């Protein structure tokens, strides 16, 4: 299991992918601050659990984007940049389509 996570980090540990993660995370964070009703459970299409996943994706995207790399396996698994980028791309596509 460690080798799979290490390989995922090696694939995602590139400068352009870090910049992409940071830009997507900051864009969504800015959108949440600008118009929170687009993300609220009662006034949007998002469910409550999707809001939590979105906040996790933003946090993991910023962590990856600024260049921080967790050393322990459990933190690398929790803040996986590949999963975070998938979440961020999904939300951006959903909001702009």
Tab-separated table of C-alpha atoms in Angstrom, residues 25-61:
chain	number	residue	atom	x	y	z
A	25	UNK	CA	-8.398	25.405	-4.718
A	26	UNK	CA	-8.070	29.182	-4.460
A	27	UNK	CA	-10.664	29.700	-7.202
A	28	UNK	CA	-13.212	27.560	-5.376
A	29	UNK	CA	-12.363	29.122	-2.010
A	30	UNK	CA	-12.905	32.553	-3.544
A	31	UNK	CA	-16.199	31.436	-5.054
A	32	UNK	CA	-17.369	30.193	-1.656
A	33	UNK	CA	-16.511	33.546	-0.067
A	34	UNK	CA	-18.048	35.521	-2.941
A	35	UNK	CA	-21.400	33.710	-3.098
A	36	UNK	CA	-21.911	31.144	-0.328
A	37	UNK	CA	-25.523	30.519	-1.359
A	38	UNK	CA	-24.250	28.598	-4.415
A	39	UNK	CA	-22.763	26.055	-2.019
A	40	UNK	CA	-25.291	26.031	0.835
A	41	UNK	CA	-27.283	22.826	1.243
A	42	UNK	CA	-30.690	24.543	1.298
A	43	UNK	CA	-30.147	26.970	-1.590
A	44	UNK	CA	-28.115	24.901	-4.058
A	45	UNK	CA	-27.857	21.473	-5.634
A	46	UNK	CA	-25.143	20.434	-3.186
A	47	UNK	CA	-25.874	18.073	-0.320
A	48	UNK	CA	-24.267	18.563	3.084
A	49	UNK	CA	-21.777	15.723	2.572
A	50	UNK	CA	-20.699	17.262	-0.723
A	51	UNK	CA	-19.872	20.473	1.107
A	52	UNK	CA	-17.585	18.593	3.472
A	53	UNK	CA	-15.886	16.832	0.563
A	54	UNK	CA	-15.487	20.186	-1.198
A	55	UNK	CA	-13.849	21.750	1.860
A	56	UNK	CA	-11.518	18.755	2.154
A	57	UNK	CA	-10.628	19.116	-1.536
A	58	UNK	CA	-9.850	22.802	-1.098
A	59	UNK	CA	-7.667	22.116	1.948
A	60	UNK	CA	-5.820	19.256	0.244
A	61	UNK	CA	-5.403	21.334	-2.921
